[in-house]
């Protein structure tokens, strides 16, 4: 549905061209919700604006619904844009128009008959749950209601693609949940392809199927949301995931740990559970099999796209052979293990 190949975008600067996007390549399938996440200045908003040619790429190719966007101009570009809806962080509603009139605007601009516009506006107001607020002006609407109007306006021309540029950044947490739930329902019921730009990993976790992490204009990691959350490879990805899933050790524990092995010391390691393994009584089984003693330091279970993901940090005491056998046992059961370090036997770790 959306194919981006080797996309580069340069802007003029006082000391020469500044590269904002550097060789971006992405494939987004029809009906998929794809998240683009990055810090401020990573290039994510420029990327989404290139998709509908609000910004012209310097080099590269962008295909949306089999159209090569970079070759289009004038009427052909206008026609292609009608198949691409867009919603913005700050809503961009006309203050002099009611909710219904804002939704009608794109249909008026392309010359739809008045009766057809009225029917479509009614459909869109019902879709976003604002039928009773059709005659309210933006100043009379809450932030969430304004964004609902923005979504309805973006969908008025029946696009196949919806671009969301920081669509929830101006909203409070509860309203954000409501808007994300609406986007999920729209994706499900209309089969829309959604490209979601955000700097919040919680937003990605809530609605996206796959995600690409941008840093300094480059894709540094991409994949299924569950995979990126549970096994982030790049430091930027790990930073984003850490904001949602806190895996940092308490400072008092981390300061006492070191790496050199000794049979007189206790081993500290983290077990990572995903999917069905999250329900296994793995610690009790290791106690029974290998005679180890465990001090549970830290634990957390979360759900990502409906699948459980948990971490358990433990301190193990026993013989070195028993510790190694326990680690081998965990790996044979397809559990990921991270060795974090060791603490002296006389200085038990405290979470």
Tab-separated table of N, CA and C in Angstrom, residues 108-232:
chain	number	residue	atom	x	y	z
A	108	UNK	N	-16.506	20.014	-0.366
A	108	UNK	CA	-16.878	21.233	-1.094
A	108	UNK	C	-15.772	21.621	-2.077
A	109	UNK	N	-14.534	21.492	-1.638
A	109	UNK	CA	-13.408	21.910	-2.480
A	109	UNK	C	-13.279	21.074	-3.744
A	110	UNK	N	-13.740	19.823	-3.715
A	110	UNK	CA	-13.654	18.984	-4.918
A	110	UNK	C	-14.986	18.916	-5.655
A	111	UNK	N	-15.959	19.738	-5.218
A	111	UNK	CA	-17.166	19.911	-5.986
A	111	UNK	C	-18.235	18.845	-5.851
A	112	UNK	N	-18.311	18.181	-4.705
A	112	UNK	CA	-19.375	17.190	-4.507
A	112	UNK	C	-20.734	17.885	-4.411
A	113	UNK	N	-21.808	17.249	-4.877
A	113	UNK	CA	-23.150	17.822	-4.753
A	113	UNK	C	-23.536	18.037	-3.288
A	114	UNK	N	-24.366	19.051	-3.052
A	114	UNK	CA	-24.709	19.425	-1.689
A	114	UNK	C	-25.373	18.285	-0.917
A	115	UNK	N	-26.273	17.577	-1.554
A	115	UNK	CA	-26.966	16.476	-0.885
A	115	UNK	C	-26.014	15.357	-0.497
A	116	UNK	N	-25.072	15.064	-1.382
A	116	UNK	CA	-24.084	14.027	-1.099
A	116	UNK	C	-23.177	14.446	0.057
A	117	UNK	N	-22.829	15.733	0.084
A	117	UNK	CA	-21.997	16.239	1.186
A	117	UNK	C	-22.729	16.085	2.508
A	118	UNK	N	-23.999	16.449	2.537
A	118	UNK	CA	-24.779	16.364	3.777
A	118	UNK	C	-24.835	14.924	4.288
A	119	UNK	N	-25.039	13.979	3.388
A	119	UNK	CA	-25.103	12.575	3.799
A	119	UNK	C	-23.761	12.101	4.340
A	120	UNK	N	-22.690	12.486	3.661
A	120	UNK	CA	-21.371	12.042	4.093
A	120	UNK	C	-20.998	12.658	5.439
A	121	UNK	N	-21.328	13.914	5.641
A	121	UNK	CA	-21.045	14.570	6.913
A	121	UNK	C	-21.791	13.868	8.045
A	122	UNK	N	-23.054	13.507	7.824
A	122	UNK	CA	-23.820	12.785	8.845
A	122	UNK	C	-23.146	11.447	9.176
A	123	UNK	N	-22.670	10.740	8.151
A	123	UNK	CA	-21.993	9.457	8.364
A	123	UNK	C	-20.731	9.641	9.212
A	124	UNK	N	-19.960	10.670	8.888
A	124	UNK	CA	-18.712	10.889	9.594
A	124	UNK	C	-18.942	11.339	11.035
A	125	UNK	N	-19.926	12.180	11.267
A	125	UNK	CA	-20.239	12.593	12.634
A	125	UNK	C	-20.652	11.394	13.480
A	126	UNK	N	-21.449	10.512	12.890
A	126	UNK	CA	-21.857	9.301	13.615
A	126	UNK	C	-20.660	8.399	13.883
A	127	UNK	N	-19.759	8.291	12.914
A	127	UNK	CA	-18.587	7.421	13.066
A	127	UNK	C	-17.721	7.841	14.243
A	128	UNK	N	-17.550	9.157	14.418
A	128	UNK	CA	-16.661	9.642	15.487
A	128	UNK	C	-17.428	10.027	16.748
A	129	UNK	N	-18.742	9.753	16.778
A	129	UNK	CA	-19.534	9.981	17.982
A	129	UNK	C	-19.822	11.426	18.302
A	130	UNK	N	-20.021	12.245	17.258
A	130	UNK	CA	-20.257	13.677	17.490
A	130	UNK	C	-21.523	14.196	16.825
A	131	UNK	N	-22.486	13.333	16.573
A	131	UNK	CA	-23.713	13.775	15.888
A	131	UNK	C	-24.390	14.914	16.637
A	132	UNK	N	-24.376	14.865	17.966
A	132	UNK	CA	-25.051	15.893	18.756
A	132	UNK	C	-24.254	17.193	18.832
A	133	UNK	N	-23.019	17.191	18.336
A	133	UNK	CA	-22.189	18.403	18.383
A	133	UNK	C	-21.941	18.961	16.995
A	134	UNK	N	-22.778	18.623	16.053
A	134	UNK	CA	-22.555	19.002	14.653
A	134	UNK	C	-22.521	20.515	14.462
A	135	UNK	N	-23.300	21.264	15.255
A	135	UNK	CA	-23.390	22.721	15.075
A	135	UNK	C	-22.485	23.501	16.026
A	136	UNK	N	-21.634	22.786	16.762
A	136	UNK	CA	-20.708	23.463	17.676
A	136	UNK	C	-19.486	23.959	16.908
A	137	UNK	N	-18.977	25.112	17.320
A	137	UNK	CA	-17.759	25.666	16.740
A	137	UNK	C	-16.548	25.116	17.512
A	138	UNK	N	-15.363	25.133	16.897
A	138	UNK	CA	-14.178	24.590	17.575
A	138	UNK	C	-13.965	25.130	18.980
A	139	UNK	N	-14.234	26.407	19.212
A	139	UNK	CA	-14.040	26.994	20.543
A	139	UNK	C	-14.966	26.369	21.579
A	140	UNK	N	-16.029	25.711	21.122
A	140	UNK	CA	-16.987	25.087	22.033
A	140	UNK	C	-16.711	23.600	22.242
A	141	UNK	N	-15.651	23.100	21.655
A	141	UNK	CA	-15.327	21.678	21.716
A	141	UNK	C	-14.097	21.427	22.585
A	142	UNK	N	-14.069	20.275	23.219
A	142	UNK	CA	-12.875	19.865	23.964
A	142	UNK	C	-11.791	19.439	22.975
A	143	UNK	N	-10.565	19.221	23.509
A	143	UNK	CA	-9.476	18.787	22.639
A	143	UNK	C	-9.790	17.471	21.949
A	144	UNK	N	-10.341	16.524	22.687
A	144	UNK	CA	-10.681	15.239	22.088
A	144	UNK	C	-11.752	15.366	21.022
A	145	UNK	N	-12.736	16.220	21.260
A	145	UNK	CA	-13.793	16.432	20.258
A	145	UNK	C	-13.236	17.111	19.011
A	146	UNK	N	-12.310	18.044	19.198
A	146	UNK	CA	-11.675	18.678	18.033
A	146	UNK	C	-10.935	17.641	17.191
A	147	UNK	N	-10.219	16.732	17.875
A	147	UNK	CA	-9.495	15.723	17.118
A	147	UNK	C	-10.456	14.760	16.421
A	148	UNK	N	-11.588	14.478	17.029
A	148	UNK	CA	-12.600	13.652	16.364
A	148	UNK	C	-13.116	14.325	15.096
A	149	UNK	N	-13.303	15.640	15.160
A	149	UNK	CA	-13.699	16.381	13.955
A	149	UNK	C	-12.594	16.288	12.919
A	150	UNK	N	-11.340	16.424	13.357
A	150	UNK	CA	-10.223	16.308	12.425
A	150	UNK	C	-10.173	14.942	11.762
A	151	UNK	N	-10.456	13.891	12.520
A	151	UNK	CA	-10.483	12.541	11.950
A	151	UNK	C	-11.622	12.404	10.960
A	152	UNK	N	-12.800	12.905	11.337
A	152	UNK	CA	-13.949	12.832	10.430
A	152	UNK	C	-13.680	13.590	9.134
A	153	UNK	N	-13.061	14.756	9.241
A	153	UNK	CA	-12.726	15.538	8.040
A	153	UNK	C	-11.731	14.780	7.168
A	154	UNK	N	-10.734	14.141	7.795
A	154	UNK	CA	-9.737	13.398	7.023
A	154	UNK	C	-10.351	12.211	6.296
A	155	UNK	N	-11.427	11.652	6.857
A	155	UNK	CA	-12.057	10.476	6.254
A	155	UNK	C	-13.193	10.822	5.292
A	156	UNK	N	-13.535	12.086	5.192
A	156	UNK	CA	-14.705	12.492	4.410
A	156	UNK	C	-14.606	12.085	2.948
A	157	UNK	N	-13.405	12.121	2.376
A	157	UNK	CA	-13.237	11.803	0.953
A	157	UNK	C	-13.013	10.306	0.711
A	158	UNK	N	-13.239	9.492	1.727
A	158	UNK	CA	-13.081	8.034	1.647
A	158	UNK	C	-11.663	7.624	1.231
A	159	UNK	N	-10.666	8.081	1.965
A	159	UNK	CA	-9.281	7.720	1.627
A	159	UNK	C	-9.004	6.257	1.973
A	160	UNK	N	-7.966	5.728	1.368
A	160	UNK	CA	-7.516	4.381	1.705
A	160	UNK	C	-6.347	4.417	2.690
A	161	UNK	N	-5.763	5.609	2.873
A	161	UNK	CA	-4.614	5.797	3.761
A	161	UNK	C	-4.903	6.966	4.700
A	162	UNK	N	-4.563	6.793	5.983
A	162	UNK	CA	-4.700	7.864	6.963
A	162	UNK	C	-3.334	8.125	7.588
A	163	UNK	N	-2.857	9.367	7.453
A	163	UNK	CA	-1.593	9.785	8.048
A	163	UNK	C	-1.887	10.549	9.330
A	164	UNK	N	-1.242	10.165	10.414
A	164	UNK	CA	-1.474	10.790	11.718
A	164	UNK	C	-0.166	11.381	12.216
A	165	UNK	N	-0.077	12.694	12.234
A	165	UNK	CA	1.154	13.363	12.663
A	165	UNK	C	0.995	13.850	14.091
A	166	UNK	N	1.503	13.076	15.052
A	166	UNK	CA	1.424	13.397	16.479
A	166	UNK	C	-0.026	13.698	16.883
A	167	UNK	N	-0.950	12.830	16.450
A	167	UNK	CA	-2.376	13.109	16.587
A	167	UNK	C	-2.861	13.160	18.029
A	168	UNK	N	-2.108	12.608	18.972
A	168	UNK	CA	-2.554	12.607	20.368
A	168	UNK	C	-1.654	13.424	21.290
A	169	UNK	N	-0.650	14.079	20.750
A	169	UNK	CA	0.337	14.761	21.597
A	169	UNK	C	-0.246	15.927	22.378
A	170	UNK	N	-1.327	16.533	21.881
A	170	UNK	CA	-1.920	17.684	22.567
A	170	UNK	C	-3.049	17.277	23.504
A	171	UNK	N	-3.226	15.967	23.732
A	171	UNK	CA	-4.366	15.485	24.497
A	171	UNK	C	-3.918	14.911	25.844
A	172	UNK	N	-4.828	14.929	26.805
A	172	UNK	CA	-4.540	14.315	28.108
A	172	UNK	C	-4.587	12.793	27.971
A	173	UNK	N	-4.049	12.060	28.961
A	173	UNK	CA	-3.947	10.602	28.827
A	173	UNK	C	-5.278	9.896	28.581
A	174	UNK	N	-6.328	10.285	29.278
A	174	UNK	CA	-7.609	9.604	29.097
A	174	UNK	C	-8.184	9.863	27.709
A	175	UNK	N	-8.086	11.111	27.236
A	175	UNK	CA	-8.573	11.424	25.892
A	175	UNK	C	-7.725	10.730	24.842
A	176	UNK	N	-6.414	10.620	25.094
A	176	UNK	CA	-5.535	9.886	24.179
A	176	UNK	C	-6.019	8.458	24.009
A	177	UNK	N	-6.365	7.780	25.108
A	177	UNK	CA	-6.872	6.413	25.027
A	177	UNK	C	-8.127	6.332	24.165
A	178	UNK	N	-9.012	7.313	24.314
A	178	UNK	CA	-10.254	7.314	23.551
A	178	UNK	C	-9.988	7.500	22.056
A	179	UNK	N	-9.068	8.407	21.716
A	179	UNK	CA	-8.744	8.642	20.310
A	179	UNK	C	-8.054	7.426	19.705
A	180	UNK	N	-7.162	6.799	20.466
A	180	UNK	CA	-6.484	5.601	19.957
A	180	UNK	C	-7.479	4.461	19.760
A	181	UNK	N	-8.432	4.334	20.668
A	181	UNK	CA	-9.476	3.312	20.503
A	181	UNK	C	-10.293	3.589	19.246
A	182	UNK	N	-10.569	4.856	18.965
A	182	UNK	CA	-11.300	5.216	17.751
A	182	UNK	C	-10.488	4.866	16.510
A	183	UNK	N	-9.189	5.153	16.527
A	183	UNK	CA	-8.349	4.821	15.377
A	183	UNK	C	-8.299	3.309	15.152
A	184	UNK	N	-8.236	2.533	16.228
A	184	UNK	CA	-8.249	1.072	16.095
A	184	UNK	C	-9.549	0.600	15.468
A	185	UNK	N	-10.652	1.180	15.896
A	185	UNK	CA	-11.949	0.781	15.341
A	185	UNK	C	-12.065	1.182	13.871
A	186	UNK	N	-11.558	2.354	13.522
A	186	UNK	CA	-11.582	2.798	12.125
A	186	UNK	C	-10.732	1.874	11.264
A	187	UNK	N	-9.564	1.525	11.761
A	187	UNK	CA	-8.702	0.599	11.034
A	187	UNK	C	-9.395	-0.739	10.815
A	188	UNK	N	-10.074	-1.229	11.846
A	188	UNK	CA	-10.746	-2.531	11.760
A	188	UNK	C	-11.960	-2.482	10.833
A	189	UNK	N	-12.802	-1.457	11.003
A	189	UNK	CA	-14.075	-1.423	10.281
A	189	UNK	C	-13.938	-0.948	8.839
A	190	UNK	N	-12.996	-0.048	8.582
A	190	UNK	CA	-12.852	0.510	7.233
A	190	UNK	C	-11.682	-0.097	6.460
A	191	UNK	N	-10.832	-0.859	7.139
A	191	UNK	CA	-9.679	-1.444	6.456
A	191	UNK	C	-8.647	-0.422	6.033
A	192	UNK	N	-8.613	0.715	6.726
A	192	UNK	CA	-7.663	1.778	6.378
A	192	UNK	C	-6.228	1.370	6.698
A	193	UNK	N	-5.324	1.841	5.879
A	193	UNK	CA	-3.906	1.764	6.200
A	193	UNK	C	-3.549	3.030	6.969
A	194	UNK	N	-2.966	2.882	8.164
A	194	UNK	CA	-2.673	4.029	9.009
A	194	UNK	C	-1.169	4.129	9.231
A	195	UNK	N	-0.636	5.305	8.972
A	195	UNK	CA	0.760	5.614	9.267
A	195	UNK	C	0.758	6.612	10.414
A	196	UNK	N	1.297	6.188	11.546
A	196	UNK	CA	1.152	6.915	12.801
A	196	UNK	C	2.503	7.453	13.247
A	197	UNK	N	2.631	8.778	13.276
A	197	UNK	CA	3.858	9.435	13.710
A	197	UNK	C	3.712	9.815	15.176
A	198	UNK	N	4.700	9.463	15.998
A	198	UNK	CA	4.598	9.761	17.415
A	198	UNK	C	5.981	9.768	18.056
A	199	UNK	N	6.067	10.360	19.243
A	199	UNK	CA	7.282	10.244	20.051
A	199	UNK	C	6.985	9.470	21.328
A	200	UNK	N	5.800	8.832	21.398
A	200	UNK	CA	5.365	8.122	22.587
A	200	UNK	C	5.234	6.624	22.295
A	201	UNK	N	6.061	5.815	22.955
A	201	UNK	CA	6.024	4.375	22.729
A	201	UNK	C	4.718	3.765	23.209
A	202	UNK	N	4.060	4.376	24.176
A	202	UNK	CA	2.773	3.879	24.656
A	202	UNK	C	1.732	3.921	23.540
A	203	UNK	N	1.793	4.951	22.702
A	203	UNK	CA	0.879	5.057	21.561
A	203	UNK	C	1.138	3.921	20.577
A	204	UNK	N	2.408	3.657	20.306
A	204	UNK	CA	2.769	2.561	19.401
A	204	UNK	C	2.261	1.234	19.946
A	205	UNK	N	2.485	1.007	21.236
A	205	UNK	CA	2.056	-0.252	21.843
A	205	UNK	C	0.548	-0.437	21.736
A	206	UNK	N	-0.188	0.652	21.848
A	206	UNK	CA	-1.643	0.569	21.898
A	206	UNK	C	-2.267	0.218	20.554
A	207	UNK	N	-1.727	0.746	19.445
A	207	UNK	CA	-2.461	0.607	18.183
A	207	UNK	C	-1.674	0.026	17.014
A	208	UNK	N	-0.343	0.064	17.053
A	208	UNK	CA	0.421	-0.277	15.850
A	208	UNK	C	0.649	-1.785	15.723
A	209	UNK	N	0.720	-2.249	14.483
A	209	UNK	CA	1.096	-3.631	14.186
A	209	UNK	C	2.616	-3.756	14.097
A	210	UNK	N	3.225	-2.809	13.401
A	210	UNK	CA	4.683	-2.774	13.277
A	210	UNK	C	5.152	-1.354	13.546
A	211	UNK	N	6.465	-1.218	13.776
A	211	UNK	CA	7.015	0.088	14.120
A	211	UNK	C	8.393	0.231	13.500
A	212	UNK	N	8.722	1.462	13.125
A	212	UNK	CA	10.076	1.817	12.711
A	212	UNK	C	10.576	2.916	13.639
A	213	UNK	N	11.802	2.758	14.127
A	213	UNK	CA	12.413	3.738	15.024
A	213	UNK	C	13.357	4.608	14.210
A	214	UNK	N	13.119	5.925	14.234
A	214	UNK	CA	13.956	6.873	13.500
A	214	UNK	C	14.929	7.561	14.446
A	215	UNK	N	16.133	7.784	13.961
A	215	UNK	CA	17.128	8.560	14.701
A	215	UNK	C	18.015	9.269	13.688
A	216	UNK	N	18.071	10.600	13.789
A	216	UNK	CA	18.877	11.411	12.877
A	216	UNK	C	18.598	11.058	11.413
A	217	UNK	N	17.310	10.929	11.095
A	217	UNK	CA	16.913	10.747	9.706
A	217	UNK	C	17.086	9.360	9.145
A	218	UNK	N	17.394	8.372	9.999
A	218	UNK	CA	17.585	7.000	9.526
A	218	UNK	C	16.739	6.026	10.334
A	219	UNK	N	16.307	4.947	9.702
A	219	UNK	CA	15.613	3.877	10.410
A	219	UNK	C	16.673	3.018	11.099
A	220	UNK	N	16.676	3.036	12.429
A	220	UNK	CA	17.691	2.286	13.169
A	220	UNK	C	17.174	0.929	13.620
A	221	UNK	N	15.856	0.740	13.599
A	221	UNK	CA	15.273	-0.549	13.944
A	221	UNK	C	13.830	-0.575	13.472
A	222	UNK	N	13.356	-1.720	13.036
A	222	UNK	CA	11.959	-1.867	12.649
A	222	UNK	C	11.540	-3.312	12.834
A	223	UNK	N	10.239	-3.520	12.975
A	223	UNK	CA	9.727	-4.869	13.128
A	223	UNK	C	8.374	-4.866	13.797
A	224	UNK	N	7.887	-6.066	14.137
A	224	UNK	CA	6.631	-6.173	14.862
A	224	UNK	C	6.755	-5.460	16.208
A	225	UNK	N	5.677	-4.810	16.617
A	225	UNK	CA	5.713	-4.070	17.876
A	225	UNK	C	6.106	-4.991	19.031
A	226	UNK	N	5.559	-6.200	19.077
A	226	UNK	CA	5.879	-7.120	20.158
A	226	UNK	C	7.376	-7.434	20.185
A	227	UNK	N	7.970	-7.644	19.006
A	227	UNK	CA	9.390	-7.979	18.935
A	227	UNK	C	10.270	-6.817	19.375
A	228	UNK	N	9.928	-5.608	18.940
A	228	UNK	CA	10.739	-4.447	19.300
A	228	UNK	C	10.611	-4.151	20.795
A	229	UNK	N	9.415	-4.342	21.341
A	229	UNK	CA	9.228	-4.117	22.773
A	229	UNK	C	9.997	-5.133	23.606
A	230	UNK	N	9.936	-6.394	23.220
A	230	UNK	CA	10.499	-7.443	24.068
A	230	UNK	C	11.982	-7.675	23.828
A	231	UNK	N	12.504	-7.221	22.687
A	231	UNK	CA	13.924	-7.426	22.399
A	231	UNK	C	14.487	-6.266	21.588
A	232	UNK	N	14.464	-5.047	22.151
A	232	UNK	CA	14.988	-3.889	21.416
A	232	UNK	C	16.490	-4.007	21.210
